[in-house]
Coordinates of N, CA and C in Angstrom, one line a residue:
M1 N 0.5 -4.0 -20.7 CA -0.8 -3.8 -20.1 C -1.1 -2.3 -19.9
T2 N -2.0 -1.8 -20.8 CA -2.3 -0.4 -20.7 C -3.6 -0.2 -19.9
S3 N -3.8 1.0 -19.5 CA -5.0 1.2 -18.7 C -5.8 2.3 -19.3
H4 N -7.1 2.0 -19.4 CA -8.0 3.1 -19.8 C -8.9 3.4 -18.6
F5 N -8.4 3.0 -17.4 CA -9.1 3.3 -16.1 C -8.4 4.5 -15.5
N6 N -9.2 5.3 -14.9 CA -8.6 6.5 -14.2 C -8.4 6.2 -12.7
V7 N -7.2 5.8 -12.4 CA -6.9 5.3 -11.0 C -5.6 6.1 -10.6
P8 N -5.8 7.4 -10.2 CA -4.6 8.1 -9.8 C -4.1 7.6 -8.4
V9 N -2.7 7.7 -8.3 CA -2.0 7.3 -7.1 C -1.3 8.5 -6.5
E10 N -1.6 8.9 -5.3 CA -0.9 10.1 -4.7 C 0.0 9.5 -3.5
V11 N 1.1 10.2 -3.3 CA 2.1 9.8 -2.4 C 2.6 10.9 -1.5
E12 N 2.7 10.7 -0.2 CA 3.3 11.6 0.8 C 4.4 10.8 1.4
T13 N 5.6 11.4 1.6 CA 6.7 10.7 2.2 C 7.2 11.4 3.5
Y14 N 7.8 10.6 4.4 CA 8.3 11.1 5.7 C 9.6 10.4 6.0
Y15 N 10.5 11.2 6.6 CA 11.8 10.6 7.0 C 11.6 10.2 8.5
I16 N 12.0 9.0 8.9 CA 11.8 8.5 10.3 C 13.2 8.6 11.0
A17 N 13.5 9.7 11.6 CA 14.8 9.9 12.2 C 15.1 8.9 13.3
A18 N 14.0 8.7 14.1 CA 14.2 7.8 15.3 C 14.6 6.4 14.9
Q19 N 14.3 5.9 13.7 CA 14.6 4.6 13.3 C 15.9 4.5 12.4
S20 N 16.4 5.7 12.0 CA 17.5 5.8 11.1 C 18.8 5.8 11.9
D21 N 19.9 5.4 11.2 CA 21.2 5.4 11.8 C 22.2 5.8 10.7
P22 N 22.3 7.1 10.4 CA 23.2 7.5 9.3 C 24.6 6.9 9.4
A23 N 25.2 6.7 10.6 CA 26.5 6.2 10.7 C 26.6 4.8 10.2
A24 N 25.5 4.1 10.2 CA 25.4 2.7 9.7 C 24.8 2.6 8.3
E25 N 24.7 3.7 7.7 CA 24.0 3.8 6.3 C 22.6 3.2 6.3
R26 N 21.9 3.6 7.3 CA 20.5 3.2 7.5 C 19.6 4.4 7.5
Y27 N 18.8 4.6 6.5 CA 17.9 5.7 6.4 C 16.5 5.2 6.2
V28 N 15.6 5.4 7.2 CA 14.3 4.9 7.2 C 13.2 5.9 6.8
F29 N 12.4 5.5 5.8 CA 11.4 6.4 5.3 C 10.0 5.7 5.4
A30 N 9.0 6.5 5.6 CA 7.6 6.0 5.5 C 7.0 6.8 4.3
Y31 N 6.0 6.1 3.7 CA 5.2 6.8 2.7 C 3.8 6.4 2.8
T32 N 2.9 7.4 2.6 CA 1.5 7.1 2.6 C 0.9 7.3 1.2
I33 N 0.3 6.2 0.8 CA -0.3 6.1 -0.6 C -1.8 6.3 -0.5
T34 N -2.3 7.1 -1.4 CA -3.8 7.1 -1.6 C -4.1 6.8 -3.0
I35 N -4.9 5.7 -3.2 CA -5.3 5.2 -4.5 C -6.8 5.6 -4.7
R36 N -7.1 6.3 -5.7 CA -8.5 6.7 -6.0 C -9.0 6.0 -7.2
N37 N -10.3 5.5 -7.1 CA -10.9 4.9 -8.3 C -11.8 5.9 -8.9
H38 N -11.4 6.6 -10.0 CA -12.2 7.5 -10.7 C -12.8 6.8 -11.9
S39 N -12.8 5.5 -12.0 CA -13.4 4.8 -13.1 C -14.9 4.5 -12.7
S40 N -15.6 3.9 -13.6 CA -17.0 3.6 -13.4 C -17.2 2.1 -12.9
E41 N -16.1 1.4 -12.7 CA -16.2 0.0 -12.3 C -15.5 -0.2 -11.0
S42 N -16.0 -1.2 -10.2 CA -15.3 -1.6 -9.0 C -14.0 -2.3 -9.4
I43 N -13.0 -2.1 -8.6 CA -11.7 -2.7 -8.9 C -11.1 -3.2 -7.6
Q44 N -10.1 -4.2 -7.8 CA -9.4 -4.7 -6.6 C -7.9 -4.7 -6.9
L45 N -7.2 -4.3 -5.9 CA -5.7 -4.3 -6.0 C -5.2 -5.7 -5.7
L46 N -4.5 -6.3 -6.7 CA -4.1 -7.7 -6.5 C -2.6 -7.8 -6.1
R47 N -1.8 -7.0 -6.8 CA -0.3 -7.1 -6.6 C 0.3 -5.7 -6.7
R48 N 1.6 -5.7 -6.2 CA 2.3 -4.4 -6.2 C 3.7 -4.7 -6.8
Y49 N 4.3 -3.7 -7.5 CA 5.6 -3.8 -8.0 C 6.3 -2.4 -7.7
W50 N 7.5 -2.5 -7.1 CA 8.3 -1.3 -6.8 C 9.6 -1.4 -7.3
L51 N 10.2 -0.3 -7.8 CA 11.6 -0.2 -8.2 C 12.1 0.9 -7.3
I52 N 13.0 0.6 -6.3 CA 13.6 1.5 -5.4 C 15.1 1.7 -5.8
T53 N 15.4 3.0 -5.9 CA 16.8 3.4 -6.3 C 17.4 4.3 -5.3
D54 N 18.6 3.9 -4.8 CA 19.2 4.8 -3.8 C 20.2 5.8 -4.5
A55 N 20.8 6.7 -3.8 CA 21.7 7.7 -4.4 C 23.0 7.1 -5.0
N56 N 23.3 5.9 -4.7 CA 24.4 5.2 -5.2 C 24.1 4.5 -6.5
G57 N 22.8 4.5 -6.9 CA 22.3 3.8 -8.1 C 21.9 2.4 -7.9
K58 N 22.0 2.0 -6.6 CA 21.6 0.6 -6.3 C 20.1 0.5 -6.4
Q59 N 19.6 -0.5 -7.2 CA 18.2 -0.7 -7.5 C 17.7 -2.0 -6.8
T60 N 16.6 -1.9 -6.2 CA 15.9 -3.0 -5.6 C 14.5 -3.1 -6.1
E61 N 14.1 -4.3 -6.6 CA 12.8 -4.6 -7.0 C 12.0 -5.3 -6.0
V62 N 10.8 -4.9 -5.7 CA 10.0 -5.5 -4.7 C 8.6 -5.8 -5.4
E63 N 8.2 -7.0 -5.3 CA 6.8 -7.3 -5.8 C 6.2 -8.4 -4.9
G64 N 4.9 -8.4 -5.0 CA 4.1 -9.3 -4.2 C 2.7 -9.1 -4.2
E65 N 2.0 -9.9 -3.5 CA 0.5 -9.8 -3.4 C 0.1 -8.6 -2.5
G66 N -0.9 -7.9 -3.0 CA -1.5 -6.8 -2.2 C -0.6 -5.8 -1.6
V67 N -1.1 -5.1 -0.7 CA -0.3 -4.1 0.1 C -0.6 -4.2 1.5
I68 N 0.4 -4.1 2.4 CA 0.3 -4.3 3.8 C -0.7 -5.5 4.2
G69 N -0.5 -6.6 3.5 CA -1.3 -7.8 3.8 C -2.8 -7.7 3.3
E70 N -3.1 -6.7 2.5 CA -4.5 -6.6 2.0 C -4.6 -6.5 0.5
Q71 N -5.7 -6.9 0.0 CA -6.0 -6.8 -1.4 C -7.4 -6.0 -1.5
P72 N -7.3 -4.7 -1.3 CA -8.5 -3.9 -1.1 C -9.3 -3.8 -2.4
H73 N -10.6 -3.7 -2.2 CA -11.6 -3.4 -3.2 C -11.9 -1.9 -3.2
L74 N -12.0 -1.3 -4.3 CA -12.4 0.1 -4.4 C -13.6 0.3 -5.3
A75 N -14.7 0.8 -4.7 CA -15.9 1.0 -5.5 C -15.6 2.3 -6.4
P76 N -16.5 2.4 -7.4 CA -16.3 3.7 -8.2 C -16.4 4.9 -7.3
G77 N -15.5 5.8 -7.4 CA -15.4 7.0 -6.6 C -14.8 6.8 -5.3
G78 N -14.4 5.5 -4.9 CA -13.8 5.2 -3.7 C -12.3 5.4 -3.6
S79 N -11.8 5.3 -2.5 CA -10.3 5.4 -2.3 C -9.8 4.5 -1.3
Y80 N -8.5 4.2 -1.3 CA -7.9 3.4 -0.3 C -6.5 4.0 0.1
R81 N -6.3 4.1 1.4 CA -5.1 4.8 1.9 C -4.3 3.8 2.8
Y82 N -3.0 3.8 2.6 CA -2.2 3.0 3.6 C -0.8 3.6 3.7
T83 N -0.1 3.2 4.8 CA 1.2 3.7 5.0 C 2.2 2.5 5.1
S84 N 3.3 2.6 4.5 CA 4.3 1.5 4.5 C 5.7 2.2 4.6
G85 N 6.8 1.5 4.4 CA 8.1 2.1 4.6 C 9.1 1.4 3.7
A86 N 10.3 2.1 3.7 CA 11.4 1.6 3.0 C 12.7 2.0 3.7
V87 N 13.7 1.2 3.6 CA 15.0 1.5 4.2 C 16.1 1.6 3.1
L88 N 16.8 2.7 3.1 CA 17.8 3.0 2.1 C 19.2 3.0 2.8
E89 N 20.2 2.8 2.0 CA 21.6 3.0 2.5 C 22.1 4.4 2.3
T90 N 21.3 5.3 1.6 CA 21.7 6.6 1.3 C 20.6 7.6 1.8
P91 N 20.9 8.9 2.1 CA 19.8 9.8 2.6 C 18.8 10.2 1.6
V92 N 19.0 9.9 0.3 CA 18.2 10.3 -0.8 C 17.9 9.0 -1.7
G93 N 16.7 8.9 -2.2 CA 16.4 7.8 -3.2 C 15.1 8.1 -3.8
T94 N 14.7 7.2 -4.7 CA 13.4 7.3 -5.4 C 12.7 6.0 -5.4
M95 N 11.4 6.0 -5.5 CA 10.6 4.8 -5.7 C 9.6 5.1 -6.8
Q96 N 9.3 4.1 -7.5 CA 8.2 4.1 -8.6 C 7.7 2.7 -8.8
G97 N 6.6 2.6 -9.5 CA 6.1 1.2 -9.8 C 4.7 1.2 -10.3
H98 N 4.0 0.1 -9.9 CA 2.6 0.0 -10.3 C 1.9 -1.0 -9.4
Y99 N 0.6 -0.8 -9.5 CA -0.3 -1.8 -8.8 C -1.0 -2.6 -10.0
E100 N -1.1 -3.9 -9.8 CA -1.9 -4.7 -10.7 C -3.3 -4.7 -10.1
M101 N -4.2 -4.3 -10.9 CA -5.6 -4.2 -10.5 C -6.5 -5.1 -11.4
M102 N -7.7 -5.4 -10.9 CA -8.6 -6.2 -11.6 C -10.0 -5.7 -11.4
T103 N -10.7 -5.6 -12.5 CA -12.1 -5.2 -12.5 C -13.1 -6.3 -12.1
T104 N -14.3 -6.0 -11.8 CA -15.3 -7.0 -11.6 C -15.5 -7.9 -12.8
Q105 N -15.1 -7.5 -14.0 CA -15.2 -8.3 -15.2 C -14.0 -9.1 -15.4
Q106 N -13.1 -9.2 -14.4 CA -11.8 -9.9 -14.5 C -10.8 -9.3 -15.5
E107 N -11.0 -8.1 -15.8 CA -10.0 -7.4 -16.7 C -8.9 -6.8 -15.8
R108 N -7.6 -7.2 -16.1 CA -6.5 -6.7 -15.3 C -5.8 -5.5 -16.0
F109 N -5.3 -4.6 -15.2 CA -4.6 -3.5 -15.7 C -3.7 -3.0 -14.6
H110 N -2.7 -2.1 -15.1 CA -1.8 -1.5 -14.1 C -2.2 -0.1 -13.8
A111 N -2.1 0.3 -12.5 CA -2.2 1.7 -12.1 C -0.8 2.1 -11.7
A112 N -0.3 3.1 -12.5 CA 1.0 3.6 -12.3 C 1.2 4.3 -11.0
I113 N 2.4 4.0 -10.3 CA 2.8 4.8 -9.2 C 3.9 5.7 -9.7
P114 N 3.6 7.0 -9.7 CA 4.6 7.9 -10.3 C 5.9 8.0 -9.5
L115 N 7.0 8.3 -10.1 CA 8.3 8.4 -9.4 C 8.1 9.4 -8.3
F116 N 8.6 9.0 -7.1 CA 8.7 10.0 -6.0 C 10.0 9.9 -5.3
R117 N 10.4 11.0 -4.6 CA 11.7 11.0 -3.9 C 11.5 10.8 -2.5
L118 N 12.5 10.0 -1.9 CA 12.6 9.9 -0.5 C 13.9 10.7 -0.1
A119 N 13.8 11.6 0.8 CA 14.9 12.5 1.1 C 14.9 12.8 2.6
M120 N 16.1 12.7 3.2 CA 16.3 13.2 4.6 C 16.1 14.7 4.5
P121 N 15.4 15.3 5.5 CA 15.1 16.8 5.5 C 16.4 17.5 5.4
N122 N 16.4 18.7 4.7 CA 17.5 19.6 4.6 C 18.7 19.0 3.9
I123 N 18.6 17.9 3.2 CA 19.7 17.3 2.5 C 19.7 17.9 1.1
L124 N 18.5 18.3 0.6 CA 18.4 18.9 -0.8 C 18.0 20.3 -0.6
N125 N 18.5 21.2 -1.5 CA 18.0 22.6 -1.4 C 16.7 22.7 -2.1

């Protein structure tokens, strides 16, 4: 499924120390995603797919309908922003994936979520 639609995805990440417990191998991260519709058609986010990899190489796939319980519509030039989270067993990991989108003409395409790093502060130089 290739995309000729211009739907960039931006990511900001945060380490949540208050919910983390390194002694129990529990590292909690939040991420804020901004999806922008730079195409000329209205689109709707239908599904999400994530590949989460921790520093031990453990991979977890997550997929499902929408994001945070919503299937948002984005008008041309519009954007959608949400915050969610992930729990890793290591202080560093990565996430990547895609959103399955659909146009008003029922054409489906993937908007890529670029690889991004989750890292406890001061763990990486």
